Coordinates of C-alpha atoms in Angstrom, one line a residue:
Chain A
A620 CA 15.0 149.9 119.2
A621 CA 15.1 146.5 120.8
G622 CA 14.1 143.6 118.6
V623 CA 13.2 139.9 119.2
I624 CA 16.3 137.9 120.1
Q625 CA 16.6 134.3 119.2
S626 CA 19.4 131.9 120.1
P627 CA 21.1 130.0 118.8
R628 CA 21.1 131.4 115.3
H629 CA 22.3 128.1 113.8
L630 CA 22.0 124.6 115.3
I631 CA 23.1 121.2 113.9
K632 CA 21.8 118.1 115.6
E633 CA 21.7 114.4 114.8
K634 CA 18.5 112.3 114.5
R635 CA 17.0 111.4 117.9
E636 CA 18.8 114.2 119.7
T637 CA 17.1 117.0 121.5
A638 CA 17.3 120.8 120.9
T639 CA 16.2 123.8 122.8
L640 CA 15.5 127.1 121.1
K641 CA 15.3 130.3 123.0
C642 CA 13.4 133.5 122.3
Y643 CA 13.5 136.9 124.1
P644 CA 10.6 139.1 123.0
I645 CA 10.6 142.8 122.7
P646 CA 10.1 144.4 126.1
R647 CA 6.5 144.9 127.1
H648 CA 5.2 142.6 124.4
D649 CA 2.8 140.1 126.1
T650 CA 2.5 137.5 123.4
V651 CA 5.0 135.2 121.9
Y652 CA 4.6 133.0 118.8
W653 CA 6.6 130.2 117.3
Y654 CA 6.6 129.4 113.6
Q655 CA 8.4 126.7 111.6
Q656 CA 9.4 127.4 108.0
G657 CA 10.6 124.5 105.9
P658 CA 12.7 125.2 102.8
G659 CA 10.7 127.0 100.2
Q660 CA 7.6 127.0 102.3
D661 CA 5.5 129.5 104.1
P662 CA 5.7 129.7 107.9
Q663 CA 3.6 127.3 109.8
F664 CA 2.3 128.3 113.2
L665 CA 3.3 126.0 116.1
I666 CA 2.2 127.6 119.3
S667 CA 1.7 130.9 121.1
F668 CA 1.7 132.2 124.6
Y669 CA -0.1 135.2 126.1
E670 CA 1.0 136.4 129.5
K671 CA 2.9 133.2 130.1
M672 CA -0.1 130.9 129.4
Q673 CA -0.5 128.9 126.2
S674 CA -3.0 130.8 124.1
D675 CA -3.1 128.8 120.9
K676 CA -1.7 125.6 119.4
G677 CA -1.1 124.8 115.8
S678 CA 0.7 122.0 114.0
I679 CA 3.2 121.3 116.7
P680 CA 4.3 117.7 117.0
D681 CA 3.9 115.9 120.3
R682 CA 7.7 115.7 120.4
F683 CA 7.9 119.4 120.8
S684 CA 7.0 121.4 123.9
A685 CA 7.2 125.1 124.7
Q686 CA 6.8 127.4 127.6
Q687 CA 7.0 131.1 128.5
F688 CA 8.8 132.0 131.6
S689 CA 8.2 134.7 134.2
D690 CA 10.6 137.1 132.4
Y691 CA 8.5 136.5 129.2
H692 CA 11.2 134.7 127.4
S693 CA 10.1 131.5 125.7
E694 CA 11.8 128.2 124.9
L695 CA 10.9 125.6 122.3
N696 CA 12.0 122.1 123.3
M697 CA 12.3 119.5 120.6
S698 CA 13.0 115.9 121.3
S699 CA 13.6 112.8 119.2
L700 CA 14.6 115.0 116.3
E701 CA 13.8 113.8 112.8
L702 CA 15.3 114.8 109.4
G703 CA 12.0 116.6 108.6
D704 CA 12.5 118.9 111.6
S705 CA 15.2 120.7 109.6
A706 CA 13.8 124.2 109.2
L707 CA 14.0 127.8 110.1
Y708 CA 12.2 128.4 113.4
F709 CA 10.9 131.9 114.0
C710 CA 9.8 133.5 117.2
A711 CA 7.7 136.6 117.0
S712 CA 6.3 138.9 119.7
S713 CA 3.4 141.2 119.7
P714 CA 2.1 143.9 122.0
G715 CA -1.3 142.2 121.9
T716 CA -4.7 143.5 121.0
S717 CA -6.8 146.4 122.2
G718 CA -10.3 147.4 121.2
G719 CA -10.4 144.9 118.4
H720 CA -7.3 146.2 116.7
T721 CA -4.6 143.7 115.9
Y722 CA -1.0 144.6 116.3
E723 CA 1.8 143.4 114.1
Q724 CA 4.0 140.6 115.0
Y725 CA 7.7 141.3 115.1
F726 CA 9.9 138.4 114.1
G727 CA 13.3 137.4 115.4
P728 CA 16.1 136.5 113.0
G729 CA 15.2 132.8 113.3
T730 CA 17.1 129.7 114.3
R731 CA 18.2 127.5 111.5
L732 CA 18.0 123.9 112.6
T733 CA 19.7 121.2 110.6
V734 CA 19.1 117.6 111.6
T735 CA 21.6 115.2 110.1
Chain B
A580 CA -11.6 128.4 107.4
Q581 CA -9.3 131.3 107.0
K582 CA -7.1 131.4 103.9
I583 CA -4.6 133.6 102.2
T584 CA -4.0 133.2 98.5
Q585 CA -1.0 134.6 96.6
T586 CA -1.3 133.6 93.0
Q587 CA 2.0 134.9 91.7
P588 CA 4.9 132.5 92.6
G589 CA 7.4 134.8 91.0
M590 CA 7.5 138.3 89.6
F591 CA 10.0 140.4 87.8
V592 CA 10.3 144.2 87.7
Q593 CA 12.7 146.7 86.3
E594 CA 14.6 148.8 88.8
K595 CA 12.7 152.1 89.5
E596 CA 9.4 150.8 88.3
A597 CA 6.4 150.0 90.4
V598 CA 5.1 146.5 91.1
T599 CA 1.9 145.1 92.6
L600 CA 2.0 141.8 94.5
D601 CA -1.5 140.2 94.7
C602 CA -3.1 138.8 97.9
T603 CA -6.6 137.7 98.4
Y604 CA -8.0 136.4 101.7
D605 CA -11.0 134.5 103.1
T606 CA -12.4 135.0 106.5
S607 CA -15.7 135.0 108.3
D608 CA -14.5 137.4 111.0
Q609 CA -15.5 141.1 110.8
S610 CA -12.3 142.2 112.6
Y611 CA -9.0 141.1 111.2
G612 CA -5.6 142.4 110.2
L613 CA -3.6 142.0 107.1
F614 CA 0.2 142.1 107.0
W615 CA 2.9 142.0 104.4
Y616 CA 6.4 140.7 105.3
K617 CA 9.6 140.6 103.3
Q618 CA 12.0 137.7 103.6
P619 CA 15.4 138.2 101.9
S620 CA 17.6 135.3 101.1
S621 CA 19.3 135.8 104.4
G622 CA 16.1 134.4 106.0
E623 CA 14.9 137.1 108.4
M624 CA 11.2 138.1 108.3
I625 CA 10.8 141.8 108.0
F626 CA 7.4 143.5 108.7
L627 CA 6.5 145.9 106.0
I628 CA 2.9 147.1 106.4
Y629 CA -0.3 146.5 108.2
Q630 CA -4.0 147.1 107.3
G631 CA -6.8 146.7 109.8
S632 CA -10.2 145.6 108.5
Y633 CA -11.8 148.7 109.9
D634 CA -9.2 151.1 108.5
E635 CA -10.9 153.3 106.0
Q636 CA -7.7 154.5 104.3
N637 CA -5.2 152.3 102.6
A638 CA -2.0 151.9 104.6
T639 CA 1.2 153.4 103.4
E640 CA 4.8 153.0 104.7
G641 CA 7.4 154.8 102.6
R642 CA 7.6 153.1 99.2
Y643 CA 5.0 150.5 100.3
S644 CA 1.3 150.9 100.0
L645 CA -1.5 148.4 100.5
N646 CA -4.4 148.5 98.0
F647 CA -7.1 147.3 100.3
Q648 CA -10.4 146.3 98.6
K649 CA -12.6 144.9 101.4
A650 CA -15.5 143.9 99.2
R651 CA -13.2 141.9 97.0
K652 CA -11.2 140.6 99.9
S653 CA -8.0 141.7 98.4
A654 CA -4.9 143.4 100.0
N655 CA -2.4 143.9 97.3
L656 CA 1.1 145.3 98.1
V657 CA 2.3 148.0 95.8
I658 CA 6.1 148.8 95.8
S659 CA 6.9 152.0 94.1
A660 CA 10.3 152.9 92.6
S661 CA 11.7 149.3 93.0
Q662 CA 15.3 148.9 94.2
L663 CA 17.7 146.1 93.7
G664 CA 17.4 145.5 97.5
D665 CA 13.7 144.7 97.1
S666 CA 14.5 141.3 95.6
A667 CA 13.1 138.9 98.1
M668 CA 10.2 136.7 99.0
Y669 CA 7.1 138.5 100.0
F670 CA 4.4 137.0 102.2
C671 CA 0.9 138.2 102.8
A672 CA -0.5 137.2 106.1
M673 CA -3.7 137.6 108.1
R674 CA -4.4 137.6 111.8
E675 CA -7.9 137.4 113.1
A676 CA -9.0 139.3 116.1
S677 CA -10.7 137.2 118.7
R678 CA -12.8 138.7 121.4
A679 CA -11.3 136.1 123.8
G680 CA -8.0 137.5 122.8
N681 CA -6.3 134.2 122.5
N682 CA -6.4 133.2 118.8
R683 CA -3.9 135.4 117.2
K684 CA -1.8 133.3 115.0
L685 CA -0.8 134.5 111.5
I686 CA -2.1 132.6 108.5
W687 CA 0.2 132.9 105.6
G688 CA 0.1 132.8 101.8
L689 CA 2.7 130.8 99.9
G690 CA 4.6 133.9 99.1
T691 CA 5.7 135.7 95.9
S692 CA 9.4 135.8 94.9
L693 CA 10.2 139.2 93.5
A694 CA 13.3 139.8 91.4
V695 CA 14.3 143.4 90.6
N696 CA 16.3 143.7 87.4
P697 CA 18.9 146.4 86.9

């Protein structure tokens, strides 16, 4: 079965550089989420998109922006990178909700960003 | 505010034994979902099991079962017949259902690190 695809898997950047992370959700999933997981920490929700519109926003810095495109893939753009941005960035997709039931989020393998 | 609490930072279990990982939650919503994910040292986040707040029966998936006690707001994960490959970090998470359909983020516990001893 198709899974969530994230690219690149690993990324090394220097301070003040920019980075773009890409996510390709599972086909027919209408919702995409981005999470940031620092070393030894639980994932922190950044932002989500439902049917290409931003649906929720979490602890995403102003230096970061994201969007979902017409083919449902999503990109997380990160500018003026700081050392503290080093983390594992997960994208997850979900088929959404129906009748009050919540559906599981399927995670991609993550992009490990290292800022030096 | 919604919150997930995992009180066991680390757990040890002997291979082939069962282990219970604790999770309690706090929410004011009537409709919500509870999830368990496994994160091995390689980093990927693997979905294990889901329990809906209206589900009357405890969820089971192979060796994983969820001991759902709604009145106590607990959703403990039980792993039967532990295997060496079960050694990983385990996260309990909750997603609240919104009638508007646009507040679906997962709220996470801090995780429990499980080590399976041979």
